[in-house]
Structure formats: structure tokens, C-alpha cells
Amino acid sequence: MSLRSQVLDWLSKNVPPARVQHILGVEQMALRLADHYQVDPCQAQTAALMHDLAKYFPSQRLLEWARAEPIPLDPILEQYPHLIHADVSALVARTEFGIEEAEILQAIAHHTLGSPGMTSLSCIVFLADTLESGRGQTPELNRLRQVSFENLHRAVWQTCDYTLQYLIQTGRTIHPRVISTRNWALAMARDDSHG
Ligand SMILES: [Fe+2]
Ligand SMILES: [Fe+2]
């Protein structure tokens, strides 16, 4: 059985069907972006398929994984353990599917909050997670999809802004790493445009 089939089989037992559809949407967009930016398509596909493995783990289980590894925690992550599902998904990718490539594991771990200095592969999975077609067809999302095929860093910056605006409008807690990711991507986009 191919790795892809194994992952889809595992997902069918561990996440609801709507989430599998999201994951397939992320896979499709990550493959298109990888092709566009000449990033290894196998790595992009694997990271995309595995990015939400731990999405439905209960908070207690996420915290147990985090403490065992250990994944560095902070007060916000302790208060909202759901945010750790990205890091824990990378651990599940390693233990359940034998993924050892650091680039893939990092792209999975960074899909929710991003990380300053992240690789093109990580940028691609980060963007695909927020912008895959199942997320909706609003003018703002369609504009961000277009930007993601024009400049990777500008797209990460503006996708962080989109997420931050949503978090502010809905009165949610903001993890400071989203802001660090946003500031990094903004600076990189400026470098890109000044050659
Ligand atoms: Fe996720
Ligand atoms: Fe996701």
C-alpha cells in the first residue's frame, strides 16, 4: 500500500470526513504551489497529507505528547492546547509513518503559527492550510490565492494579516508567533521586491 493510501486509511479512522476533505484540499494546493516554486512535490504532498494528523487529539493527550517530547510550551499553548496539534502532528508523522526528513516535519509543525525563517516548503503548507479551495470563495481568499502564486513571502505576510484580523474580530487570543511570522514575511517580501 502506498504511503498516501496508508495516511488516508489512518485519517479515515482518526478525523471526520470533512477534515479529510480539507486535507485533500491542502494536498492539492500544496502540490500546485510546489510545482510553481520548484519545491520537491513529494515533500509537499507528504507534509500536506500529514499536517492535521493530531487535529482531533483531546487537549490532555496533546499536552502529554508535548511534555514527553518535549515541545516547548508557554502560557498560551498551555491554555489553548489545540494550538499544539501542529507540533504533535509532526511527532505522529515520525512515529506512525516513519517520516524522518526534518524539512517535512518542520512544515507540519509550522502549519498553524508559522515560524520566522521558515523554508519555502513550510510557507507552502502554511498557505495551503488557510487558502485551499474548501476554505471558501470570498474575494479576500481569492486575492490571497492569487498572491500565493506571485510571491511566497508576500502571501505569508498577508495571510498572517488575514488570520490576525479574524482573531481580532472574533475576540480570540493571538499567539505572538503569528506576529513574528508576519513581521519576518513582511521583511522578506520587501527584500524580494528590492531584488
Ligand atoms: Fe491544523
Ligand atoms: Fe489544516
mmCIF file of C-alpha atoms and ligand atoms in Angstrom:
data_model
loop_
_atom_site.group_PDB
_atom_site.id
_atom_site.type_symbol
_atom_site.label_atom_id
_atom_site.label_comp_id
_atom_site.label_asym_id
_atom_site.label_seq_id
_atom_site.Cartn_x
_atom_site.Cartn_y
_atom_site.Cartn_z
ATOM 1 C CA MET A 1 0.000 0.000 0.000
ATOM 2 C CA SER A 2 1.397 3.453 -0.905
ATOM 3 C CA LEU A 3 2.248 5.887 1.870
ATOM 4 C CA ARG A 4 -0.588 8.130 0.658
ATOM 5 C CA SER A 5 -3.120 5.282 0.972
ATOM 6 C CA GLN A 6 -1.777 4.407 4.426
ATOM 7 C CA VAL A 7 -2.210 8.014 5.580
ATOM 8 C CA LEU A 8 -5.716 8.276 4.107
ATOM 9 C CA ASP A 9 -6.626 4.989 5.779
ATOM 10 C CA TRP A 10 -5.316 6.245 9.146
ATOM 11 C CA LEU A 11 -7.134 9.574 8.680
ATOM 12 C CA SER A 12 -10.444 7.825 7.934
ATOM 13 C CA LYS A 13 -10.241 6.338 11.445
ATOM 14 C CA ASN A 14 -8.963 9.413 13.288
ATOM 15 C CA VAL A 15 -10.566 12.513 11.741
ATOM 16 C CA PRO A 16 -14.096 13.293 10.472
ATOM 17 C CA PRO A 17 -14.793 13.167 6.703
ATOM 18 C CA ALA A 18 -14.996 16.981 6.403
ATOM 19 C CA ARG A 19 -11.460 17.243 7.758
ATOM 20 C CA VAL A 20 -10.242 14.637 5.264
ATOM 21 C CA GLN A 21 -11.705 16.842 2.511
ATOM 22 C CA HIS A 22 -9.769 19.812 3.925
ATOM 23 C CA ILE A 23 -6.565 17.725 3.993
ATOM 24 C CA LEU A 24 -7.095 16.702 0.351
ATOM 25 C CA GLY A 25 -7.609 20.383 -0.497
ATOM 26 C CA VAL A 26 -4.339 21.243 1.242
ATOM 27 C CA GLU A 27 -2.595 18.429 -0.669
ATOM 28 C CA GLN A 28 -3.891 19.746 -3.997
ATOM 29 C CA MET A 29 -2.906 23.364 -3.352
ATOM 30 C CA ALA A 30 0.479 22.405 -1.856
ATOM 31 C CA LEU A 31 1.258 20.370 -4.999
ATOM 32 C CA ARG A 32 0.351 23.308 -7.256
ATOM 33 C CA LEU A 33 2.494 25.701 -5.216
ATOM 34 C CA ALA A 34 5.397 23.212 -5.103
ATOM 35 C CA ASP A 35 5.275 22.938 -8.891
ATOM 36 C CA HIS A 36 5.149 26.731 -9.249
ATOM 37 C CA TYR A 37 8.090 27.371 -6.879
ATOM 38 C CA GLN A 38 10.127 24.240 -7.813
ATOM 39 C CA VAL A 39 9.873 22.703 -4.365
ATOM 40 C CA ASP A 40 10.056 18.877 -4.034
ATOM 41 C CA PRO A 41 6.486 17.699 -4.755
ATOM 42 C CA CYS A 42 6.875 14.518 -2.675
ATOM 43 C CA GLN A 43 7.835 16.513 0.398
ATOM 44 C CA ALA A 44 4.974 18.964 -0.180
ATOM 45 C CA GLN A 45 2.475 16.138 -0.617
ATOM 46 C CA THR A 46 3.650 14.239 2.459
ATOM 47 C CA ALA A 47 3.640 17.337 4.685
ATOM 48 C CA ALA A 48 0.197 18.363 3.418
ATOM 49 C CA LEU A 49 -1.344 14.912 3.937
ATOM 50 C CA MET A 50 0.082 14.686 7.466
ATOM 51 C CA HIS A 51 -0.316 18.287 8.671
ATOM 52 C CA ASP A 52 -3.502 17.667 10.699
ATOM 53 C CA LEU A 53 -2.876 14.129 11.989
ATOM 54 C CA ALA A 54 -3.338 15.250 15.625
ATOM 55 C CA LYS A 55 -6.151 17.741 14.932
ATOM 56 C CA TYR A 56 -8.678 15.742 16.940
ATOM 57 C CA PHE A 57 -6.478 14.576 19.789
ATOM 58 C CA PRO A 58 -8.016 15.721 23.099
ATOM 59 C CA SER A 59 -6.220 18.568 24.930
ATOM 60 C CA GLN A 60 -4.915 16.222 27.600
ATOM 61 C CA ARG A 61 -3.353 13.924 25.015
ATOM 62 C CA LEU A 62 -1.757 16.873 23.176
ATOM 63 C CA LEU A 63 -0.231 18.125 26.445
ATOM 64 C CA GLU A 64 1.036 14.630 27.294
ATOM 65 C CA TRP A 65 2.793 14.375 23.897
ATOM 66 C CA ALA A 66 4.192 17.877 24.345
ATOM 67 C CA ARG A 67 5.595 17.106 27.790
ATOM 68 C CA ALA A 68 7.036 13.742 26.740
ATOM 69 C CA GLU A 69 8.874 15.053 23.672
ATOM 70 C CA PRO A 70 9.353 17.807 24.965
ATOM 71 C CA ILE A 71 7.754 20.514 22.836
ATOM 72 C CA PRO A 72 8.446 23.934 24.423
ATOM 73 C CA LEU A 73 5.214 25.196 25.991
ATOM 74 C CA ASP A 74 4.213 28.716 27.001
ATOM 75 C CA PRO A 75 1.167 30.051 28.878
ATOM 76 C CA ILE A 76 -0.894 30.471 25.692
ATOM 77 C CA LEU A 77 -0.149 26.949 24.447
ATOM 78 C CA GLU A 78 -0.991 25.576 27.887
ATOM 79 C CA GLN A 79 -4.269 27.474 27.892
ATOM 80 C CA TYR A 80 -5.120 26.516 24.276
ATOM 81 C CA PRO A 81 -3.533 23.071 23.743
ATOM 82 C CA HIS A 82 -5.287 22.812 20.380
ATOM 83 C CA LEU A 83 -2.515 25.056 19.024
ATOM 84 C CA ILE A 84 -0.017 22.245 19.725
ATOM 85 C CA HIS A 85 -1.757 19.920 17.236
ATOM 86 C CA ALA A 86 0.721 21.138 14.603
ATOM 87 C CA ASP A 87 3.800 20.063 16.589
ATOM 88 C CA VAL A 88 2.136 16.840 17.707
ATOM 89 C CA SER A 89 1.118 16.026 14.111
ATOM 90 C CA ALA A 90 4.834 16.121 13.227
ATOM 91 C CA LEU A 91 5.550 13.670 16.064
ATOM 92 C CA VAL A 92 2.780 11.361 14.839
ATOM 93 C CA ALA A 93 4.190 11.590 11.295
ATOM 94 C CA ARG A 94 7.501 10.338 12.662
ATOM 95 C CA THR A 95 6.235 7.634 15.000
ATOM 96 C CA GLU A 96 3.271 6.378 12.958
ATOM 97 C CA PHE A 97 4.637 6.772 9.408
ATOM 98 C CA GLY A 98 8.419 6.816 9.894
ATOM 99 C CA ILE A 99 8.932 10.300 8.436
ATOM 100 C CA GLU A 100 12.457 11.448 9.370
ATOM 101 C CA GLU A 101 13.081 14.315 6.920
ATOM 102 C CA ALA A 102 13.444 17.452 9.049
ATOM 103 C CA GLU A 103 12.006 19.720 6.304
ATOM 104 C CA ILE A 104 8.765 17.722 6.209
ATOM 105 C CA LEU A 105 8.455 17.530 9.999
ATOM 106 C CA GLN A 106 9.069 21.285 10.275
ATOM 107 C CA ALA A 107 6.489 22.110 7.598
ATOM 108 C CA ILE A 108 3.914 20.099 9.557
ATOM 109 C CA ALA A 109 4.909 21.700 12.882
ATOM 110 C CA HIS A 110 4.720 25.235 11.438
ATOM 111 C CA HIS A 111 1.412 24.971 9.607
ATOM 112 C CA THR A 112 -0.670 26.838 12.208
ATOM 113 C CA LEU A 113 1.516 29.641 13.609
ATOM 114 C CA GLY A 114 4.271 29.694 11.012
ATOM 115 C CA SER A 115 7.796 30.472 12.146
ATOM 116 C CA PRO A 116 10.252 33.260 11.278
ATOM 117 C CA GLY A 117 12.813 31.951 8.786
ATOM 118 C CA MET A 118 10.673 29.053 7.654
ATOM 119 C CA THR A 119 11.545 27.256 4.408
ATOM 120 C CA SER A 120 9.657 27.515 1.121
ATOM 121 C CA LEU A 121 8.174 24.078 1.847
ATOM 122 C CA SER A 122 6.863 25.332 5.200
ATOM 123 C CA CYS A 123 5.480 28.503 3.574
ATOM 124 C CA ILE A 124 3.655 26.345 1.027
ATOM 125 C CA VAL A 125 1.963 24.140 3.628
ATOM 126 C CA PHE A 126 1.142 27.185 5.791
ATOM 127 C CA LEU A 127 -0.530 28.915 2.822
ATOM 128 C CA ALA A 128 -2.315 25.811 1.553
ATOM 129 C CA ASP A 129 -3.792 25.209 5.021
ATOM 130 C CA THR A 130 -5.506 28.611 5.079
ATOM 131 C CA LEU A 131 -6.192 29.055 1.357
ATOM 132 C CA GLU A 132 -7.234 25.602 -0.001
ATOM 133 C CA SER A 133 -10.417 25.813 -2.062
ATOM 134 C CA GLY A 134 -12.608 24.315 0.701
ATOM 135 C CA ARG A 135 -11.989 27.401 2.856
ATOM 136 C CA GLY A 136 -14.486 29.338 0.707
ATOM 137 C CA GLN A 137 -14.592 31.672 -2.255
ATOM 138 C CA THR A 138 -14.595 35.137 -0.689
ATOM 139 C CA PRO A 139 -12.891 37.976 -2.617
ATOM 140 C CA GLU A 140 -10.251 38.198 0.142
ATOM 141 C CA LEU A 141 -9.395 34.473 -0.026
ATOM 142 C CA ASN A 142 -9.307 34.563 -3.826
ATOM 143 C CA ARG A 143 -6.957 37.550 -3.706
ATOM 144 C CA LEU A 144 -4.654 35.728 -1.257
ATOM 145 C CA ARG A 145 -4.692 32.632 -3.520
ATOM 146 C CA GLN A 146 -3.578 34.825 -6.406
ATOM 147 C CA VAL A 147 -0.812 36.426 -4.302
ATOM 148 C CA SER A 148 0.410 32.979 -3.229
ATOM 149 C CA PHE A 149 1.348 32.271 -6.875
ATOM 150 C CA GLU A 150 3.052 35.675 -7.233
ATOM 151 C CA ASN A 151 5.292 35.891 -4.155
ATOM 152 C CA LEU A 152 5.546 33.331 -1.365
ATOM 153 C CA HIS A 153 6.627 35.774 1.357
ATOM 154 C CA ARG A 154 4.073 38.431 0.461
ATOM 155 C CA ALA A 155 1.427 35.707 0.604
ATOM 156 C CA VAL A 156 2.593 34.521 4.058
ATOM 157 C CA TRP A 157 2.635 38.103 5.365
ATOM 158 C CA GLN A 158 -0.859 38.859 4.031
ATOM 159 C CA THR A 159 -2.254 35.507 5.135
ATOM 160 C CA CYS A 160 -0.995 36.250 8.669
ATOM 161 C CA ASP A 161 -2.772 39.617 8.444
ATOM 162 C CA TYR A 162 -5.952 37.836 7.330
ATOM 163 C CA THR A 163 -5.715 35.427 10.278
ATOM 164 C CA LEU A 164 -4.887 38.228 12.733
ATOM 165 C CA GLN A 165 -7.882 40.258 11.550
ATOM 166 C CA TYR A 166 -10.117 37.235 12.067
ATOM 167 C CA LEU A 167 -8.718 36.658 15.571
ATOM 168 C CA ILE A 168 -9.255 40.321 16.493
ATOM 169 C CA GLN A 169 -12.775 40.457 15.026
ATOM 170 C CA THR A 170 -13.823 37.310 16.887
ATOM 171 C CA GLY A 171 -12.157 38.292 20.156
ATOM 172 C CA ARG A 172 -9.635 35.416 20.209
ATOM 173 C CA THR A 173 -6.245 35.092 21.828
ATOM 174 C CA ILE A 174 -3.327 35.754 19.473
ATOM 175 C CA HIS A 175 -0.177 33.672 19.818
ATOM 176 C CA PRO A 176 2.832 36.009 19.403
ATOM 177 C CA ARG A 177 4.487 33.617 16.968
ATOM 178 C CA VAL A 178 1.911 34.593 14.298
ATOM 179 C CA ILE A 179 3.109 38.175 14.698
ATOM 180 C CA SER A 180 6.780 37.124 14.484
ATOM 181 C CA THR A 181 5.996 35.101 11.358
ATOM 182 C CA ARG A 182 4.138 38.080 9.875
ATOM 183 C CA ASN A 183 6.975 40.531 10.565
ATOM 184 C CA TRP A 184 9.554 38.133 9.119
ATOM 185 C CA ALA A 185 7.488 37.512 5.952
ATOM 186 C CA LEU A 186 6.886 41.264 5.553
ATOM 187 C CA ALA A 187 10.643 41.960 5.692
ATOM 188 C CA MET A 188 11.351 39.097 3.260
ATOM 189 C CA ALA A 189 8.707 40.351 0.827
ATOM 190 C CA ARG A 190 10.367 43.779 0.852
ATOM 191 C CA ASP A 191 13.754 42.154 0.164
ATOM 192 C CA ASP A 192 12.201 40.148 -2.668
ATOM 193 C CA SER A 193 10.777 43.265 -4.322
ATOM 194 C CA HIS A 194 14.026 45.241 -3.964
ATOM 195 C CA GLY A 195 15.976 42.408 -5.626
HETATM 196 FE FE FE B 1 -4.180 22.306 11.579
HETATM 197 FE FE FE B 2 -5.343 22.090 8.388
#
